[in-house]
Amino acid sequence: MRYSECISKKLFSAAAAVFAVCVVCTPVYAAVPEPSYPPLKNEYYPVQNSKFPKAVTNPNAHTRAIAFKGAPLDIFTKINMVTQIVLPSPPVLVTVGKPEAYTLEVVPEFNTVFVKPVREVEMTNLIITTETGGVYIFILKENPFVPWDVRVQISDPVTKAKGTDSQDIANMLYKGKRSGDYQFVPMDMRTPESSAYIYDPLTRMGCSIVLKRALALPNSNISAYWVEFKNILPGDTMMKTASYSLSEKSVWTPGIIKVAVPGERNGESIPMISRGDKVSMFIFVKNPSIPKLFNFRFAMMGSKNLPIDVSLPTVSAGTKASGTKLDAKPTTDAKLQAYYDELVKKGKIKPESPSDKTNTIENPAQVQSAQDSAPTAKPENENTDTSGAGVIPGVINFPES
């Protein structure tokens, strides 16, 4: 019995030692956290590193060339790998939503941003602003089951936008915002909503003309205007229906290229018989900028031999168009007054007393106009100056130029 017990104890201890060695030598796989964003179609995410389905895994890298049109672009990255993003112009501002998950390296000389993930199964956004004003938005994804991007070339859609497509320009005029293809195209867009009332003596009809929106493309040397005509006072003469209608031939302006009238088919005019009838026109002119006044001629079909001149302001009263620099500049007196107010506010100089007129700087033009308008009073002492220079005491006389 003692011999058998000794053998069993030795076997038990040997088995325990083997089990301990197996436990120690068995590798421990850390669980990979599930993604915090919903999986997309045909995308798969791991639960444990040891359970990667090899049939689904695609470690192959590839390069892509994408035209950025405003929507965020997906950039697939891979752990221990770097992805190069090449932009059309040098990046000046690069921001990542989760900096602890991705490392970035910006090389403005080569219009490049290098992206490298730090952890597996991560996602964040990346916003890049270039020196030309372009804003690019990316979604960075570390996904081991889709081909990862080793290099992504971002092309500028401005090369595809010629700026001469009347359909695109008319859509931007109507919607009041630039399309994706024109994101980086220099543009001046205004919404003046200026109007004028016109009375046609021949048809005896009164209508209002409203400049809804104006747009200019300097690079294409084109400006476009959305004008709306509305019947306010129906005509009371017995004329044909076509006499109270408008067509693309009803307007004219210097440098006109094209007139688009929605609803017009085969050159037929659109009638404006009843009160409240409206007709919209998109007028395209060869001009790189928007003038202060949009001048054009228009006539109803019944009075096309007697056109009427219309002048509509392109900027509403008391407002300034967004992204537009007006020609008006502050005068020298206004600049001096603003500088004086700033110094008084900072306490560097003391404000002038209203009663102290000796130190007051007046506008020479105003002084001259006041002297011209004031009646000339004879001095009490009518003695003339012996020198013959005509100098009056108390007044500074400047030599005539």
mmCIF file of C-alpha atoms in Angstrom:
data_model
loop_
_atom_site.group_PDB
_atom_site.id
_atom_site.type_symbol
_atom_site.label_atom_id
_atom_site.label_comp_id
_atom_site.label_asym_id
_atom_site.label_seq_id
_atom_site.Cartn_x
_atom_site.Cartn_y
_atom_site.Cartn_z
ATOM 1 C CA MET A 1 0.000 0.000 0.000
ATOM 2 C CA ARG A 2 2.788 2.331 0.868
ATOM 3 C CA TYR A 3 4.420 1.747 -2.502
ATOM 4 C CA SER A 4 1.207 2.398 -4.424
ATOM 5 C CA GLU A 5 0.454 5.540 -2.425
ATOM 6 C CA CYS A 6 3.940 6.848 -3.129
ATOM 7 C CA ILE A 7 3.490 6.181 -6.864
ATOM 8 C CA SER A 8 0.097 7.924 -6.928
ATOM 9 C CA LYS A 9 1.479 10.952 -5.085
ATOM 10 C CA LYS A 10 4.353 11.236 -7.576
ATOM 11 C CA LEU A 11 1.959 10.969 -10.516
ATOM 12 C CA PHE A 12 -0.351 13.591 -9.031
ATOM 13 C CA SER A 13 2.515 16.015 -8.417
ATOM 14 C CA ALA A 14 3.829 15.465 -11.954
ATOM 15 C CA ALA A 15 0.395 16.120 -13.422
ATOM 16 C CA ALA A 16 0.050 19.268 -11.339
ATOM 17 C CA ALA A 17 3.454 20.485 -12.536
ATOM 18 C CA VAL A 18 2.549 19.839 -16.184
ATOM 19 C CA PHE A 19 -0.752 21.698 -15.757
ATOM 20 C CA ALA A 20 1.028 24.642 -14.161
ATOM 21 C CA VAL A 21 3.533 24.786 -16.996
ATOM 22 C CA CYS A 22 0.708 24.723 -19.559
ATOM 23 C CA VAL A 23 -1.139 27.512 -17.812
ATOM 24 C CA VAL A 24 1.979 29.660 -17.603
ATOM 25 C CA CYS A 25 2.981 29.051 -21.206
ATOM 26 C CA THR A 26 -0.482 29.663 -22.671
ATOM 27 C CA PRO A 27 -0.570 33.178 -24.242
ATOM 28 C CA VAL A 28 -3.233 35.546 -23.011
ATOM 29 C CA TYR A 29 -5.088 37.439 -25.737
ATOM 30 C CA ALA A 30 -6.389 40.829 -24.705
ATOM 31 C CA ALA A 31 -9.878 41.552 -25.905
ATOM 32 C CA VAL A 32 -10.180 44.323 -28.468
ATOM 33 C CA PRO A 33 -12.950 46.781 -27.612
ATOM 34 C CA GLU A 34 -15.893 46.840 -29.944
ATOM 35 C CA PRO A 35 -16.196 49.979 -32.056
ATOM 36 C CA SER A 36 -18.188 52.860 -30.654
ATOM 37 C CA TYR A 37 -19.699 53.629 -34.075
ATOM 38 C CA PRO A 38 -22.198 51.494 -36.008
ATOM 39 C CA PRO A 39 -20.569 49.153 -38.532
ATOM 40 C CA LEU A 40 -21.026 49.973 -42.174
ATOM 41 C CA LYS A 41 -22.080 47.553 -44.854
ATOM 42 C CA ASN A 42 -19.424 44.932 -45.719
ATOM 43 C CA GLU A 43 -17.308 45.974 -42.702
ATOM 44 C CA TYR A 44 -16.371 43.495 -39.930
ATOM 45 C CA TYR A 45 -14.867 44.099 -36.511
ATOM 46 C CA PRO A 46 -12.956 41.671 -34.227
ATOM 47 C CA VAL A 47 -13.774 40.636 -30.665
ATOM 48 C CA GLN A 48 -10.468 38.966 -29.838
ATOM 49 C CA ASN A 49 -7.145 39.067 -31.617
ATOM 50 C CA SER A 50 -6.957 35.279 -31.832
ATOM 51 C CA LYS A 51 -10.303 35.016 -33.607
ATOM 52 C CA PHE A 52 -9.594 37.092 -36.679
ATOM 53 C CA PRO A 53 -11.409 35.401 -39.578
ATOM 54 C CA LYS A 54 -8.665 35.015 -42.147
ATOM 55 C CA ALA A 55 -11.183 34.473 -44.918
ATOM 56 C CA VAL A 56 -12.519 38.000 -44.387
ATOM 57 C CA THR A 57 -9.292 39.820 -43.536
ATOM 58 C CA ASN A 58 -7.897 41.915 -46.381
ATOM 59 C CA PRO A 59 -4.514 43.371 -45.415
ATOM 60 C CA ASN A 60 -3.754 44.650 -48.908
ATOM 61 C CA ALA A 61 -2.943 48.344 -49.168
ATOM 62 C CA HIS A 62 -4.076 50.512 -52.014
ATOM 63 C CA THR A 63 -3.965 54.114 -53.230
ATOM 64 C CA ARG A 64 -6.930 56.272 -54.173
ATOM 65 C CA ALA A 65 -7.614 59.585 -55.924
ATOM 66 C CA ILE A 66 -10.780 61.283 -54.668
ATOM 67 C CA ALA A 67 -12.472 64.567 -55.628
ATOM 68 C CA PHE A 68 -13.648 66.271 -52.445
ATOM 69 C CA LYS A 69 -17.142 67.754 -52.967
ATOM 70 C CA GLY A 70 -18.043 68.705 -49.400
ATOM 71 C CA ALA A 71 -19.132 65.356 -47.909
ATOM 72 C CA PRO A 72 -16.777 63.682 -45.367
ATOM 73 C CA LEU A 73 -14.411 61.106 -46.857
ATOM 74 C CA ASP A 74 -13.582 57.767 -45.193
ATOM 75 C CA ILE A 75 -9.870 57.058 -44.715
ATOM 76 C CA PHE A 76 -9.129 53.444 -43.699
ATOM 77 C CA THR A 77 -5.945 53.047 -41.683
ATOM 78 C CA LYS A 78 -4.059 50.064 -40.250
ATOM 79 C CA ILE A 79 -2.171 49.577 -37.010
ATOM 80 C CA ASN A 80 1.621 49.975 -37.335
ATOM 81 C CA MET A 81 1.123 51.491 -40.800
ATOM 82 C CA VAL A 82 1.133 55.103 -41.975
ATOM 83 C CA THR A 83 -1.291 56.723 -44.423
ATOM 84 C CA GLN A 84 -0.397 59.707 -46.586
ATOM 85 C CA ILE A 85 -3.069 62.304 -47.444
ATOM 86 C CA VAL A 86 -2.041 64.638 -50.280
ATOM 87 C CA LEU A 87 -4.019 67.879 -50.577
ATOM 88 C CA PRO A 88 -4.308 70.380 -53.462
ATOM 89 C CA SER A 89 -2.627 73.150 -51.411
ATOM 90 C CA PRO A 90 -0.483 73.382 -48.250
ATOM 91 C CA PRO A 91 -2.341 72.658 -44.981
ATOM 92 C CA VAL A 92 -2.288 75.435 -42.392
ATOM 93 C CA LEU A 93 -4.696 74.084 -39.740
ATOM 94 C CA VAL A 94 -5.047 70.379 -38.901
ATOM 95 C CA THR A 95 -7.372 69.176 -36.135
ATOM 96 C CA VAL A 96 -8.129 65.589 -35.088
ATOM 97 C CA GLY A 97 -11.010 64.663 -32.829
ATOM 98 C CA LYS A 98 -9.207 61.936 -30.830
ATOM 99 C CA PRO A 99 -5.496 62.777 -30.625
ATOM 100 C CA GLU A 100 -4.725 59.849 -28.288
ATOM 101 C CA ALA A 101 -5.848 57.385 -30.981
ATOM 102 C CA TYR A 102 -3.975 58.835 -33.975
ATOM 103 C CA THR A 103 -0.635 60.544 -34.508
ATOM 104 C CA LEU A 104 -0.323 63.214 -37.179
ATOM 105 C CA GLU A 105 2.625 64.668 -39.069
ATOM 106 C CA VAL A 106 2.050 67.751 -41.222
ATOM 107 C CA VAL A 107 4.425 68.582 -44.095
ATOM 108 C CA PRO A 108 3.164 71.805 -45.744
ATOM 109 C CA GLU A 109 6.021 71.869 -48.257
ATOM 110 C CA PHE A 110 4.590 68.755 -49.941
ATOM 111 C CA ASN A 111 0.868 69.424 -49.250
ATOM 112 C CA THR A 112 0.884 66.280 -47.130
ATOM 113 C CA VAL A 113 -0.517 65.034 -43.831
ATOM 114 C CA PHE A 114 0.663 61.648 -42.485
ATOM 115 C CA VAL A 115 -1.799 59.696 -40.299
ATOM 116 C CA LYS A 116 -0.901 56.694 -38.127
ATOM 117 C CA PRO A 117 -3.275 54.869 -35.748
ATOM 118 C CA VAL A 118 -2.101 54.057 -32.220
ATOM 119 C CA ARG A 119 -4.788 51.551 -31.218
ATOM 120 C CA GLU A 120 -6.921 49.031 -33.028
ATOM 121 C CA VAL A 121 -10.588 49.557 -33.871
ATOM 122 C CA GLU A 122 -10.596 53.331 -33.536
ATOM 123 C CA MET A 123 -12.521 56.039 -35.323
ATOM 124 C CA THR A 124 -12.356 59.849 -35.231
ATOM 125 C CA ASN A 125 -12.680 62.811 -37.549
ATOM 126 C CA LEU A 126 -9.990 64.939 -39.142
ATOM 127 C CA ILE A 127 -10.508 68.518 -40.385
ATOM 128 C CA ILE A 128 -7.842 70.171 -42.548
ATOM 129 C CA THR A 129 -7.853 73.811 -43.670
ATOM 130 C CA THR A 130 -5.475 74.822 -46.461
ATOM 131 C CA GLU A 131 -3.944 78.206 -47.224
ATOM 132 C CA THR A 132 -6.299 78.708 -50.176
ATOM 133 C CA GLY A 133 -9.314 78.530 -47.832
ATOM 134 C CA GLY A 134 -10.393 74.973 -48.614
ATOM 135 C CA VAL A 135 -11.816 72.914 -45.734
ATOM 136 C CA TYR A 136 -11.528 69.121 -46.014
ATOM 137 C CA ILE A 137 -13.301 66.701 -43.654
ATOM 138 C CA PHE A 138 -12.240 63.083 -43.182
ATOM 139 C CA ILE A 139 -13.394 60.141 -41.045
ATOM 140 C CA LEU A 140 -10.388 58.076 -39.903
ATOM 141 C CA LYS A 141 -11.156 54.383 -39.333
ATOM 142 C CA GLU A 142 -8.830 51.665 -38.086
ATOM 143 C CA ASN A 143 -10.476 48.537 -39.473
ATOM 144 C CA PRO A 144 -8.456 45.348 -40.051
ATOM 145 C CA PHE A 145 -11.045 43.822 -42.397
ATOM 146 C CA VAL A 146 -11.055 46.311 -45.258
ATOM 147 C CA PRO A 147 -8.202 47.359 -47.543
ATOM 148 C CA TRP A 148 -6.316 50.188 -45.859
ATOM 149 C CA ASP A 149 -5.235 53.384 -47.600
ATOM 150 C CA VAL A 150 -1.507 53.825 -47.973
ATOM 151 C CA ARG A 151 -1.919 57.040 -50.006
ATOM 152 C CA VAL A 152 -4.971 59.188 -50.748
ATOM 153 C CA GLN A 153 -4.730 61.941 -53.367
ATOM 154 C CA ILE A 154 -7.394 64.630 -52.867
ATOM 155 C CA SER A 155 -8.195 66.454 -56.085
ATOM 156 C CA ASP A 156 -9.765 69.899 -56.163
ATOM 157 C CA PRO A 157 -13.196 69.903 -57.834
ATOM 158 C CA VAL A 158 -12.513 73.427 -59.087
ATOM 159 C CA THR A 159 -10.814 71.824 -62.084
ATOM 160 C CA LYS A 160 -14.168 70.277 -63.070
ATOM 161 C CA ALA A 161 -16.233 73.407 -62.524
ATOM 162 C CA LYS A 162 -15.783 75.576 -65.593
ATOM 163 C CA GLY A 163 -17.936 78.382 -64.221
ATOM 164 C CA THR A 164 -19.825 78.722 -67.498
ATOM 165 C CA ASP A 165 -22.616 76.206 -66.889
ATOM 166 C CA SER A 166 -25.777 78.307 -66.834
ATOM 167 C CA GLN A 167 -27.765 75.511 -65.197
ATOM 168 C CA ASP A 168 -25.429 75.343 -62.186
ATOM 169 C CA ILE A 169 -25.312 79.125 -61.870
ATOM 170 C CA ALA A 170 -29.108 79.372 -62.025
ATOM 171 C CA ASN A 171 -29.445 76.710 -59.324
ATOM 172 C CA MET A 172 -27.046 78.607 -57.052
ATOM 173 C CA LEU A 173 -28.990 81.821 -57.657
ATOM 174 C CA TYR A 174 -32.264 80.131 -56.796
ATOM 175 C CA LYS A 175 -31.020 78.264 -53.707
ATOM 176 C CA GLY A 176 -28.789 81.042 -52.418
ATOM 177 C CA LYS A 177 -25.777 78.806 -51.731
ATOM 178 C CA ARG A 178 -22.843 77.485 -53.718
ATOM 179 C CA SER A 179 -22.811 73.930 -54.984
ATOM 180 C CA GLY A 180 -20.118 71.387 -54.140
ATOM 181 C CA ASP A 181 -18.292 71.829 -57.450
ATOM 182 C CA TYR A 182 -17.961 75.557 -56.774
ATOM 183 C CA GLN A 183 -16.708 75.237 -53.192
ATOM 184 C CA PHE A 184 -13.285 76.732 -53.941
ATOM 185 C CA VAL A 185 -14.290 79.025 -56.816
ATOM 186 C CA PRO A 186 -14.078 82.777 -56.029
ATOM 187 C CA MET A 187 -17.647 84.011 -55.886
ATOM 188 C CA ASP A 188 -19.640 87.079 -54.854
ATOM 189 C CA MET A 189 -23.272 86.343 -53.994
ATOM 190 C CA ARG A 190 -25.763 88.945 -52.787
ATOM 191 C CA THR A 191 -29.456 88.981 -51.883
ATOM 192 C CA PRO A 192 -30.478 92.630 -52.285
ATOM 193 C CA GLU A 193 -34.279 92.176 -52.641
ATOM 194 C CA SER A 194 -34.418 95.648 -54.201
ATOM 195 C CA SER A 195 -37.543 96.486 -56.180
ATOM 196 C CA ALA A 196 -39.000 99.059 -58.554
ATOM 197 C CA TYR A 197 -42.510 99.825 -59.816
ATOM 198 C CA ILE A 198 -42.904 100.188 -63.581
ATOM 199 C CA TYR A 199 -45.992 101.367 -65.444
ATOM 200 C CA ASP A 200 -46.331 100.533 -69.124
ATOM 201 C CA PRO A 201 -48.388 103.304 -70.736
ATOM 202 C CA LEU A 202 -49.101 101.310 -73.880
ATOM 203 C CA THR A 203 -50.563 98.216 -72.224
ATOM 204 C CA ARG A 204 -51.638 100.226 -69.139
ATOM 205 C CA MET A 205 -50.230 97.588 -66.876
ATOM 206 C CA GLY A 206 -48.189 98.139 -63.725
ATOM 207 C CA CYS A 207 -45.736 95.582 -62.441
ATOM 208 C CA SER A 208 -43.115 95.312 -59.737
ATOM 209 C CA ILE A 209 -39.590 94.201 -60.588
ATOM 210 C CA VAL A 210 -37.532 92.623 -57.771
ATOM 211 C CA LEU A 211 -33.834 91.787 -57.927
ATOM 212 C CA LYS A 212 -33.906 88.598 -55.857
ATOM 213 C CA ARG A 213 -30.243 87.655 -56.002
ATOM 214 C CA ALA A 214 -27.005 88.506 -57.823
ATOM 215 C CA LEU A 215 -23.896 86.374 -58.338
ATOM 216 C CA ALA A 216 -20.479 87.053 -59.853
ATOM 217 C CA LEU A 217 -17.696 84.644 -60.871
ATOM 218 C CA PRO A 218 -14.520 86.731 -61.407
ATOM 219 C CA ASN A 219 -12.458 83.876 -62.866
ATOM 220 C CA SER A 220 -15.107 83.178 -65.501
ATOM 221 C CA ASN A 221 -15.898 86.853 -66.215
ATOM 222 C CA ILE A 222 -19.609 86.161 -65.672
ATOM 223 C CA SER A 223 -22.240 87.744 -63.465
ATOM 224 C CA ALA A 224 -25.836 86.532 -63.193
ATOM 225 C CA TYR A 225 -29.029 88.093 -61.820
ATOM 226 C CA TRP A 226 -32.330 86.594 -60.717
ATOM 227 C CA VAL A 227 -35.092 89.108 -61.529
ATOM 228 C CA GLU A 228 -38.765 88.533 -60.713
ATOM 229 C CA PHE A 229 -41.603 90.349 -62.511
ATOM 230 C CA LYS A 230 -45.033 90.523 -60.855
ATOM 231 C CA ASN A 231 -48.322 91.916 -62.174
ATOM 232 C CA ILE A 232 -49.581 94.585 -59.762
ATOM 233 C CA LEU A 233 -52.030 96.517 -61.942
ATOM 234 C CA PRO A 234 -53.635 94.491 -64.764
ATOM 235 C CA GLY A 235 -54.013 96.288 -68.052
ATOM 236 C CA ASP A 236 -57.438 97.550 -69.085
ATOM 237 C CA THR A 237 -56.880 97.728 -72.834
ATOM 238 C CA MET A 238 -58.306 95.276 -75.351
ATOM 239 C CA MET A 239 -55.095 93.640 -76.539
ATOM 240 C CA LYS A 240 -54.020 90.123 -77.340
ATOM 241 C CA THR A 241 -52.902 87.804 -74.554
ATOM 242 C CA ALA A 242 -49.391 87.714 -75.982
ATOM 243 C CA SER A 243 -49.136 91.479 -75.438
ATOM 244 C CA TYR A 244 -49.134 90.939 -71.641
ATOM 245 C CA SER A 245 -46.372 88.316 -71.692
ATOM 246 C CA LEU A 246 -42.601 88.134 -71.236
ATOM 247 C CA SER A 247 -39.919 86.033 -72.894
ATOM 248 C CA GLU A 248 -36.145 85.836 -73.026
ATOM 249 C CA LYS A 249 -36.229 88.581 -75.660
ATOM 250 C CA SER A 250 -38.011 91.006 -73.336
ATOM 251 C CA VAL A 251 -34.871 92.233 -71.533
ATOM 252 C CA TRP A 252 -31.557 93.679 -72.640
ATOM 253 C CA THR A 253 -28.463 94.948 -70.848
ATOM 254 C CA PRO A 254 -24.891 95.725 -71.989
ATOM 255 C CA GLY A 255 -22.775 92.580 -72.257
ATOM 256 C CA ILE A 256 -25.758 90.221 -72.076
ATOM 257 C CA ILE A 257 -24.917 86.600 -72.828
ATOM 258 C CA LYS A 258 -28.067 84.625 -72.157
ATOM 259 C CA VAL A 259 -31.506 84.893 -70.552
ATOM 260 C CA ALA A 260 -33.155 81.827 -68.997
ATOM 261 C CA VAL A 261 -36.885 81.920 -68.260
ATOM 262 C CA PRO A 262 -38.212 78.921 -66.274
ATOM 263 C CA GLY A 263 -41.384 77.573 -67.862
ATOM 264 C CA GLU A 264 -40.643 78.895 -71.328
ATOM 265 C CA ARG A 265 -40.834 76.277 -74.072
ATOM 266 C CA ASN A 266 -39.835 76.584 -77.721
ATOM 267 C CA GLY A 267 -39.388 80.334 -77.397
ATOM 268 C CA GLU A 268 -43.015 80.916 -76.357
ATOM 269 C CA SER A 269 -43.644 83.827 -74.006
ATOM 270 C CA ILE A 270 -45.210 83.510 -70.546
ATOM 271 C CA PRO A 271 -48.385 85.577 -70.023
ATOM 272 C CA MET A 272 -48.927 87.958 -67.097
ATOM 273 C CA ILE A 273 -52.638 88.726 -67.386
ATOM 274 C CA SER A 274 -54.052 88.495 -63.886
ATOM 275 C CA ARG A 275 -53.002 90.325 -60.768
ATOM 276 C CA GLY A 276 -50.243 88.449 -58.928
ATOM 277 C CA ASP A 277 -48.876 86.573 -61.944
ATOM 278 C CA LYS A 278 -45.089 86.184 -61.719
ATOM 279 C CA VAL A 279 -42.299 85.510 -64.173
ATOM 280 C CA SER A 280 -38.700 84.845 -63.111
ATOM 281 C CA MET A 281 -35.688 85.497 -65.304
ATOM 282 C CA PHE A 282 -32.025 84.574 -64.924
ATOM 283 C CA ILE A 283 -29.920 87.111 -66.793
ATOM 284 C CA PHE A 284 -26.270 86.266 -67.559
ATOM 285 C CA VAL A 285 -23.911 89.157 -68.293
ATOM 286 C CA LYS A 286 -20.257 89.296 -69.300
ATOM 287 C CA ASN A 287 -18.926 91.117 -66.245
ATOM 288 C CA PRO A 288 -16.527 89.793 -63.561
ATOM 289 C CA SER A 289 -18.086 91.871 -60.748
ATOM 290 C CA ILE A 290 -21.466 93.085 -59.534
ATOM 291 C CA PRO A 291 -22.029 96.826 -60.068
ATOM 292 C CA LYS A 292 -23.734 99.035 -57.525
ATOM 293 C CA LEU A 293 -26.731 99.345 -59.833
ATOM 294 C CA PHE A 294 -28.028 96.704 -62.219
ATOM 295 C CA ASN A 295 -29.354 98.583 -65.243
ATOM 296 C CA PHE A 296 -31.375 96.900 -67.960
ATOM 297 C CA ARG A 297 -34.239 97.520 -70.368
ATOM 298 C CA PHE A 298 -37.413 95.516 -70.526
ATOM 299 C CA ALA A 299 -40.679 95.650 -72.439
ATOM 300 C CA MET A 300 -43.853 93.628 -72.628
ATOM 301 C CA MET A 301 -44.458 91.831 -75.883
ATOM 302 C CA GLY A 302 -47.204 94.323 -76.723
ATOM 303 C CA SER A 303 -44.870 97.322 -76.287
ATOM 304 C CA LYS A 304 -41.532 95.917 -77.382
ATOM 305 C CA ASN A 305 -40.879 99.013 -79.459
ATOM 306 C CA LEU A 306 -41.043 101.182 -76.304
ATOM 307 C CA PRO A 307 -38.658 99.607 -73.764
ATOM 308 C CA ILE A 308 -38.430 100.930 -70.220
ATOM 309 C CA ASP A 309 -35.147 101.515 -68.389
ATOM 310 C CA VAL A 310 -34.885 99.843 -64.977
ATOM 311 C CA SER A 311 -32.184 100.445 -62.356
ATOM 312 C CA LEU A 312 -32.047 98.218 -59.266
ATOM 313 C CA PRO A 313 -29.504 98.521 -56.408
ATOM 314 C CA THR A 314 -27.473 95.380 -55.836
ATOM 315 C CA VAL A 315 -27.011 96.074 -52.106
ATOM 316 C CA SER A 316 -29.919 96.716 -49.761
ATOM 317 C CA ALA A 317 -30.062 100.052 -47.981
ATOM 318 C CA GLY A 318 -28.194 100.011 -44.682
ATOM 319 C CA THR A 319 -26.712 96.559 -45.294
ATOM 320 C CA LYS A 320 -23.522 95.215 -46.756
ATOM 321 C CA ALA A 321 -23.312 92.162 -48.974
ATOM 322 C CA SER A 322 -21.490 89.225 -47.456
ATOM 323 C CA GLY A 323 -17.997 88.784 -48.832
ATOM 324 C CA THR A 324 -18.267 92.026 -50.830
ATOM 325 C CA LYS A 325 -16.005 95.041 -50.448
ATOM 326 C CA LEU A 326 -17.771 98.294 -51.181
ATOM 327 C CA ASP A 327 -16.008 101.065 -53.060
ATOM 328 C CA ALA A 328 -16.874 103.651 -50.400
ATOM 329 C CA LYS A 329 -13.885 104.622 -48.244
ATOM 330 C CA PRO A 330 -13.878 106.623 -45.024
ATOM 331 C CA THR A 331 -12.716 110.219 -45.388
ATOM 332 C CA THR A 332 -9.619 111.625 -43.720
ATOM 333 C CA ASP A 333 -11.736 113.498 -41.174
ATOM 334 C CA ALA A 334 -13.569 110.291 -40.234
ATOM 335 C CA LYS A 335 -10.270 108.469 -39.730
ATOM 336 C CA LEU A 336 -8.915 111.281 -37.536
ATOM 337 C CA GLN A 337 -12.104 111.334 -35.490
ATOM 338 C CA ALA A 338 -11.971 107.568 -34.972
ATOM 339 C CA TYR A 339 -8.306 107.781 -33.948
ATOM 340 C CA TYR A 340 -9.089 110.639 -31.546
ATOM 341 C CA ASP A 341 -11.979 108.697 -29.956
ATOM 342 C CA GLU A 342 -9.714 105.676 -29.509
ATOM 343 C CA LEU A 343 -7.040 107.758 -27.746
ATOM 344 C CA VAL A 344 -9.652 109.318 -25.453
ATOM 345 C CA LYS A 345 -11.036 105.885 -24.639
ATOM 346 C CA LYS A 346 -7.575 104.594 -23.722
ATOM 347 C CA GLY A 347 -6.966 107.653 -21.550
ATOM 348 C CA LYS A 348 -3.870 108.795 -23.417
ATOM 349 C CA ILE A 349 -5.311 112.258 -24.029
ATOM 350 C CA LYS A 350 -7.943 114.341 -22.285
ATOM 351 C CA PRO A 351 -11.172 115.087 -24.095
ATOM 352 C CA GLU A 352 -11.569 118.614 -25.385
ATOM 353 C CA SER A 353 -13.879 121.032 -23.628
ATOM 354 C CA PRO A 354 -16.781 122.277 -25.791
ATOM 355 C CA SER A 355 -16.019 125.857 -24.706
ATOM 356 C CA ASP A 356 -12.377 125.604 -25.735
ATOM 357 C CA LYS A 357 -12.470 126.580 -29.367
ATOM 358 C CA THR A 358 -8.827 127.458 -29.768
ATOM 359 C CA ASN A 359 -7.717 123.808 -29.838
ATOM 360 C CA THR A 360 -10.575 122.553 -32.020
ATOM 361 C CA ILE A 361 -9.520 121.173 -35.381
ATOM 362 C CA GLU A 362 -12.171 121.961 -37.943
ATOM 363 C CA ASN A 363 -12.648 120.679 -41.419
ATOM 364 C CA PRO A 364 -11.203 123.342 -43.797
ATOM 365 C CA ALA A 365 -13.977 122.643 -46.294
ATOM 366 C CA GLN A 366 -16.644 123.276 -43.664
ATOM 367 C CA VAL A 367 -14.893 126.470 -42.495
ATOM 368 C CA GLN A 368 -14.638 127.717 -46.058
ATOM 369 C CA SER A 369 -18.301 126.958 -46.763
ATOM 370 C CA ALA A 370 -19.324 128.700 -43.528
ATOM 371 C CA GLN A 371 -17.263 131.752 -44.430
ATOM 372 C CA ASP A 372 -18.759 131.858 -47.908
ATOM 373 C CA SER A 373 -22.325 131.615 -46.614
ATOM 374 C CA ALA A 374 -21.835 134.184 -43.783
ATOM 375 C CA PRO A 375 -22.388 137.862 -44.696
ATOM 376 C CA THR A 376 -19.306 140.036 -44.782
ATOM 377 C CA ALA A 377 -19.227 142.454 -41.836
ATOM 378 C CA LYS A 378 -17.212 145.635 -41.927
ATOM 379 C CA PRO A 379 -14.747 145.991 -39.069
ATOM 380 C CA GLU A 380 -15.194 148.808 -36.636
ATOM 381 C CA ASN A 381 -11.788 150.149 -37.470
ATOM 382 C CA GLU A 382 -11.835 150.765 -41.229
ATOM 383 C CA ASN A 383 -8.168 151.632 -41.352
ATOM 384 C CA THR A 384 -6.459 149.652 -44.096
ATOM 385 C CA ASP A 385 -3.229 147.807 -43.607
ATOM 386 C CA THR A 386 -0.229 149.950 -44.482
ATOM 387 C CA SER A 387 1.695 146.972 -45.763
ATOM 388 C CA GLY A 388 -0.867 146.316 -48.447
ATOM 389 C CA ALA A 389 -0.987 142.607 -47.676
ATOM 390 C CA GLY A 390 -4.599 142.704 -46.565
ATOM 391 C CA VAL A 391 -3.916 140.828 -43.313
ATOM 392 C CA ILE A 392 -6.800 140.910 -40.864
ATOM 393 C CA PRO A 393 -5.888 140.400 -37.197
ATOM 394 C CA GLY A 394 -7.106 137.089 -35.732
ATOM 395 C CA VAL A 395 -7.425 135.308 -39.117
ATOM 396 C CA ILE A 396 -4.716 133.168 -40.730
ATOM 397 C CA ASN A 397 -4.375 134.014 -44.395
ATOM 398 C CA PHE A 398 -2.922 131.359 -46.662
ATOM 399 C CA PRO A 399 -1.110 132.422 -49.839
ATOM 400 C CA GLU A 400 -3.054 131.860 -52.991
ATOM 401 C CA SER A 401 -1.779 129.003 -55.113
#
